[in-house]
Amino acid sequence: MNEVAVAGPIPRRALHLDAADRLRRAIVAGRLPPGERLKELELCAEFGISRTPLREALRVLAAEGLVEIVPNRGATVVDLSGEAAEHAFQVIAALESEAAALAAERATAAERTEIERLTRALADHRRAGDLDGYFAVNEAIHALVMAAARNPLLADLHGRVNTRLRPARFQANLTPERWAAAEAEHLALAGAILDRDPDRAAAVARRHLDHRLYLARMRRPAVSGSASPGSGR
């Protein structure tokens, strides 16, 4: 039996998607901070690709609201701050609180069990200081709650707004105090959903998305460390 290749050059059709993934991770983690100009030649050299797939990748991120492309000036990381950020967090809080209430009413037994399991896994990542792992599980929980709400339109609207807020949501947990509070909020949310209490679930979800906490974090200096899009945390 032939061995399945697990490494090697990226197929050309996937070049722009891989580049978009790497840039997205760097933006979310703060390694490419708001307002940062994305220098095409440097990125092409780092990724080992030509300008065509890189520009396709930038268009993907522009559609997600993470990058702004200005003709004759290039691309920069979107600086979501001030009123624009406040409005976005107000919308996402409303969407997630409604999703939490619906999930408390509609989630299946299997979904409730998985929400509880994932929520308990958050503690392991926090104790290990693994913010990347924590954020991945955190996103899985929110996606599962959204799916359990059984409202495709709500999920679609949430996806559009949440993508541009991912950097702020990731970086909000960079202080030990806020990280611990976020985990406690997730435990409370899981408890409300398990108890089939829509009012409590909605209240916890809205508190979890208190825009004042995120806006305060966004006003602090950018995350220290390498600015290289391809570097790990």
Short mmCIF file of N, CA, C and O in Angstrom, two decimals, residues 124-178:
data_model
loop_
_atom_site.label_atom_id
_atom_site.label_comp_id
_atom_site.label_asym_id
_atom_site.label_seq_id
_atom_site.Cartn_x
_atom_site.Cartn_y
_atom_site.Cartn_z
N ASP A 124 -7.71 22.78 31.67
CA ASP A 124 -6.41 22.18 31.39
C ASP A 124 -5.53 23.12 30.58
O ASP A 124 -4.34 23.26 30.84
N HIS A 125 -6.13 23.78 29.59
CA HIS A 125 -5.36 24.70 28.75
C HIS A 125 -4.93 25.94 29.54
O HIS A 125 -3.82 26.45 29.36
N ARG A 126 -5.80 26.41 30.43
CA ARG A 126 -5.43 27.60 31.21
C ARG A 126 -4.31 27.27 32.18
O ARG A 126 -3.36 28.05 32.35
N ARG A 127 -4.38 26.11 32.82
CA ARG A 127 -3.33 25.73 33.76
C ARG A 127 -1.99 25.57 33.05
O ARG A 127 -0.93 25.87 33.62
N ALA A 128 -2.03 25.13 31.80
CA ALA A 128 -0.81 24.94 31.03
C ALA A 128 -0.33 26.23 30.38
O ALA A 128 0.74 26.26 29.77
N GLY A 129 -1.12 27.30 30.51
CA GLY A 129 -0.76 28.55 29.87
C GLY A 129 -0.87 28.48 28.35
O GLY A 129 -0.21 29.24 27.64
N ASP A 130 -1.69 27.57 27.87
CA ASP A 130 -1.83 27.33 26.43
C ASP A 130 -2.99 28.15 25.88
O ASP A 130 -4.11 27.66 25.76
N LEU A 131 -2.70 29.41 25.53
CA LEU A 131 -3.76 30.29 25.05
C LEU A 131 -4.29 29.85 23.69
O LEU A 131 -5.49 29.94 23.42
N ASP A 132 -3.41 29.36 22.82
CA ASP A 132 -3.85 28.88 21.51
C ASP A 132 -4.84 27.73 21.66
O ASP A 132 -5.89 27.70 21.02
N GLY A 133 -4.47 26.76 22.50
CA GLY A 133 -5.35 25.62 22.72
C GLY A 133 -6.65 26.03 23.39
O GLY A 133 -7.73 25.53 23.04
N TYR A 134 -6.55 26.93 24.35
CA TYR A 134 -7.74 27.43 25.04
C TYR A 134 -8.69 28.10 24.05
O TYR A 134 -9.91 27.86 24.06
N PHE A 135 -8.12 28.95 23.19
CA PHE A 135 -8.96 29.68 22.25
C PHE A 135 -9.62 28.74 21.25
O PHE A 135 -10.78 28.95 20.87
N ALA A 136 -8.91 27.68 20.84
CA ALA A 136 -9.50 26.72 19.92
C ALA A 136 -10.70 26.01 20.55
O ALA A 136 -11.75 25.84 19.92
N VAL A 137 -10.55 25.61 21.82
CA VAL A 137 -11.66 24.96 22.51
C VAL A 137 -12.80 25.96 22.74
O VAL A 137 -13.98 25.64 22.60
N ASN A 138 -12.43 27.19 23.10
CA ASN A 138 -13.41 28.25 23.31
C ASN A 138 -14.26 28.44 22.05
O ASN A 138 -15.49 28.53 22.12
N GLU A 139 -13.61 28.50 20.89
CA GLU A 139 -14.35 28.68 19.65
C GLU A 139 -15.23 27.47 19.35
O GLU A 139 -16.34 27.62 18.83
N ALA A 140 -14.75 26.27 19.69
CA ALA A 140 -15.55 25.06 19.48
C ALA A 140 -16.82 25.10 20.34
O ALA A 140 -17.89 24.69 19.89
N ILE A 141 -16.69 25.61 21.56
CA ILE A 141 -17.86 25.71 22.44
C ILE A 141 -18.88 26.69 21.86
O ILE A 141 -20.08 26.39 21.77
N HIS A 142 -18.39 27.87 21.45
CA HIS A 142 -19.32 28.86 20.89
C HIS A 142 -19.98 28.34 19.62
O HIS A 142 -21.17 28.59 19.38
N ALA A 143 -19.23 27.59 18.80
CA ALA A 143 -19.80 27.03 17.58
C ALA A 143 -20.86 25.99 17.91
O ALA A 143 -21.91 25.91 17.24
N LEU A 144 -20.61 25.19 18.94
CA LEU A 144 -21.57 24.16 19.33
C LEU A 144 -22.84 24.78 19.90
O LEU A 144 -23.96 24.32 19.60
N VAL A 145 -22.68 25.83 20.70
CA VAL A 145 -23.85 26.54 21.22
C VAL A 145 -24.67 27.13 20.07
O VAL A 145 -25.90 27.04 20.05
N MET A 146 -23.96 27.71 19.10
CA MET A 146 -24.65 28.30 17.96
C MET A 146 -25.40 27.22 17.17
O MET A 146 -26.53 27.43 16.74
N ALA A 147 -24.77 26.06 16.97
CA ALA A 147 -25.42 24.97 16.25
C ALA A 147 -26.64 24.46 17.02
O ALA A 147 -27.68 24.15 16.43
N ALA A 148 -26.51 24.38 18.34
CA ALA A 148 -27.61 23.88 19.17
C ALA A 148 -28.80 24.83 19.18
O ALA A 148 -29.91 24.42 19.51
N ALA A 149 -28.58 26.08 18.81
CA ALA A 149 -29.68 27.05 18.78
C ALA A 149 -30.67 26.75 17.66
O ALA A 149 -31.81 27.22 17.69
N ARG A 150 -30.21 26.00 16.64
CA ARG A 150 -31.07 25.60 15.53
C ARG A 150 -31.67 26.81 14.80
O ARG A 150 -32.86 26.83 14.50
N ASN A 151 -30.84 27.80 14.54
CA ASN A 151 -31.30 28.99 13.82
C ASN A 151 -30.25 29.37 12.79
O ASN A 151 -29.28 30.08 13.11
N PRO A 152 -30.38 28.91 11.55
CA PRO A 152 -29.35 29.16 10.53
C PRO A 152 -29.10 30.65 10.27
O PRO A 152 -27.94 31.03 10.04
N LEU A 153 -30.12 31.47 10.30
CA LEU A 153 -29.92 32.90 10.05
C LEU A 153 -29.10 33.52 11.18
O LEU A 153 -28.19 34.33 10.94
N LEU A 154 -29.41 33.15 12.40
CA LEU A 154 -28.64 33.63 13.54
C LEU A 154 -27.18 33.22 13.42
O LEU A 154 -26.27 34.04 13.65
N ALA A 155 -26.95 31.98 13.02
CA ALA A 155 -25.58 31.49 12.86
C ALA A 155 -24.84 32.25 11.76
O ALA A 155 -23.66 32.57 11.89
N ASP A 156 -25.54 32.55 10.68
CA ASP A 156 -24.92 33.27 9.57
C ASP A 156 -24.53 34.69 9.99
O ASP A 156 -23.41 35.14 9.72
N LEU A 157 -25.43 35.38 10.65
CA LEU A 157 -25.14 36.74 11.11
C LEU A 157 -23.99 36.73 12.12
O LEU A 157 -23.10 37.59 12.09
N HIS A 158 -24.01 35.75 13.01
CA HIS A 158 -22.94 35.65 14.01
C HIS A 158 -21.59 35.43 13.34
O HIS A 158 -20.59 36.05 13.72
N GLY A 159 -21.55 34.56 12.35
CA GLY A 159 -20.29 34.28 11.67
C GLY A 159 -19.70 35.51 11.02
O GLY A 159 -18.48 35.74 11.08
N ARG A 160 -20.54 36.34 10.44
CA ARG A 160 -20.07 37.54 9.75
C ARG A 160 -19.44 38.53 10.73
O ARG A 160 -18.41 39.15 10.44
N VAL A 161 -20.08 38.70 11.87
CA VAL A 161 -19.59 39.69 12.83
C VAL A 161 -18.42 39.13 13.63
O VAL A 161 -17.44 39.83 13.91
N ASN A 162 -18.51 37.85 13.99
CA ASN A 162 -17.50 37.28 14.88
C ASN A 162 -16.12 37.22 14.26
O ASN A 162 -15.12 37.38 14.96
N THR A 163 -16.04 37.02 12.95
CA THR A 163 -14.74 36.90 12.30
C THR A 163 -13.89 38.14 12.54
O THR A 163 -12.70 38.05 12.88
N ARG A 164 -14.48 39.30 12.39
CA ARG A 164 -13.69 40.53 12.56
C ARG A 164 -13.37 40.83 14.02
O ARG A 164 -12.49 41.64 14.31
N LEU A 165 -14.07 40.15 14.94
CA LEU A 165 -13.82 40.38 16.36
C LEU A 165 -12.87 39.35 16.96
O LEU A 165 -12.51 39.45 18.14
N ARG A 166 -12.44 38.37 16.17
CA ARG A 166 -11.59 37.31 16.72
C ARG A 166 -10.30 37.84 17.34
O ARG A 166 -9.88 37.35 18.41
N PRO A 167 -9.62 38.83 16.74
CA PRO A 167 -8.41 39.32 17.39
C PRO A 167 -8.67 39.86 18.80
O PRO A 167 -7.92 39.57 19.74
N ALA A 168 -9.72 40.66 18.94
CA ALA A 168 -10.04 41.23 20.25
C ALA A 168 -10.43 40.14 21.25
O ALA A 168 -10.03 40.18 22.42
N ARG A 169 -11.17 39.14 20.79
CA ARG A 169 -11.61 38.07 21.69
C ARG A 169 -10.42 37.23 22.14
O ARG A 169 -10.35 36.79 23.29
N PHE A 170 -9.48 36.99 21.24
CA PHE A 170 -8.29 36.22 21.59
C PHE A 170 -7.45 36.97 22.60
O PHE A 170 -7.03 36.44 23.63
N GLN A 171 -7.18 38.24 22.31
CA GLN A 171 -6.24 39.00 23.12
C GLN A 171 -6.82 39.47 24.44
O GLN A 171 -6.08 39.85 25.35
N ALA A 172 -8.14 39.40 24.58
CA ALA A 172 -8.76 39.83 25.84
C ALA A 172 -8.34 38.95 27.00
O ALA A 172 -8.37 39.36 28.15
N ASN A 173 -7.96 37.70 26.71
CA ASN A 173 -7.60 36.76 27.78
C ASN A 173 -6.10 36.75 28.10
O ASN A 173 -5.61 35.84 28.74
N LEU A 174 -5.39 37.78 27.66
CA LEU A 174 -3.95 37.79 27.89
C LEU A 174 -3.57 38.17 29.31
O LEU A 174 -2.41 38.09 29.68
N THR A 175 -4.51 38.62 30.13
CA THR A 175 -4.22 38.87 31.54
C THR A 175 -4.75 37.68 32.35
O THR A 175 -5.82 37.15 32.04
N PRO A 176 -4.03 37.25 33.38
CA PRO A 176 -4.47 36.09 34.17
C PRO A 176 -5.86 36.29 34.77
O PRO A 176 -6.65 35.35 34.84
N GLU A 177 -6.14 37.52 35.21
CA GLU A 177 -7.43 37.79 35.85
C GLU A 177 -8.59 37.60 34.87
O GLU A 177 -9.61 36.97 35.19
N ARG A 178 -8.44 38.17 33.66
CA ARG A 178 -9.51 38.06 32.68
C ARG A 178 -9.66 36.63 32.19
O ARG A 178 -10.76 36.15 31.94
#
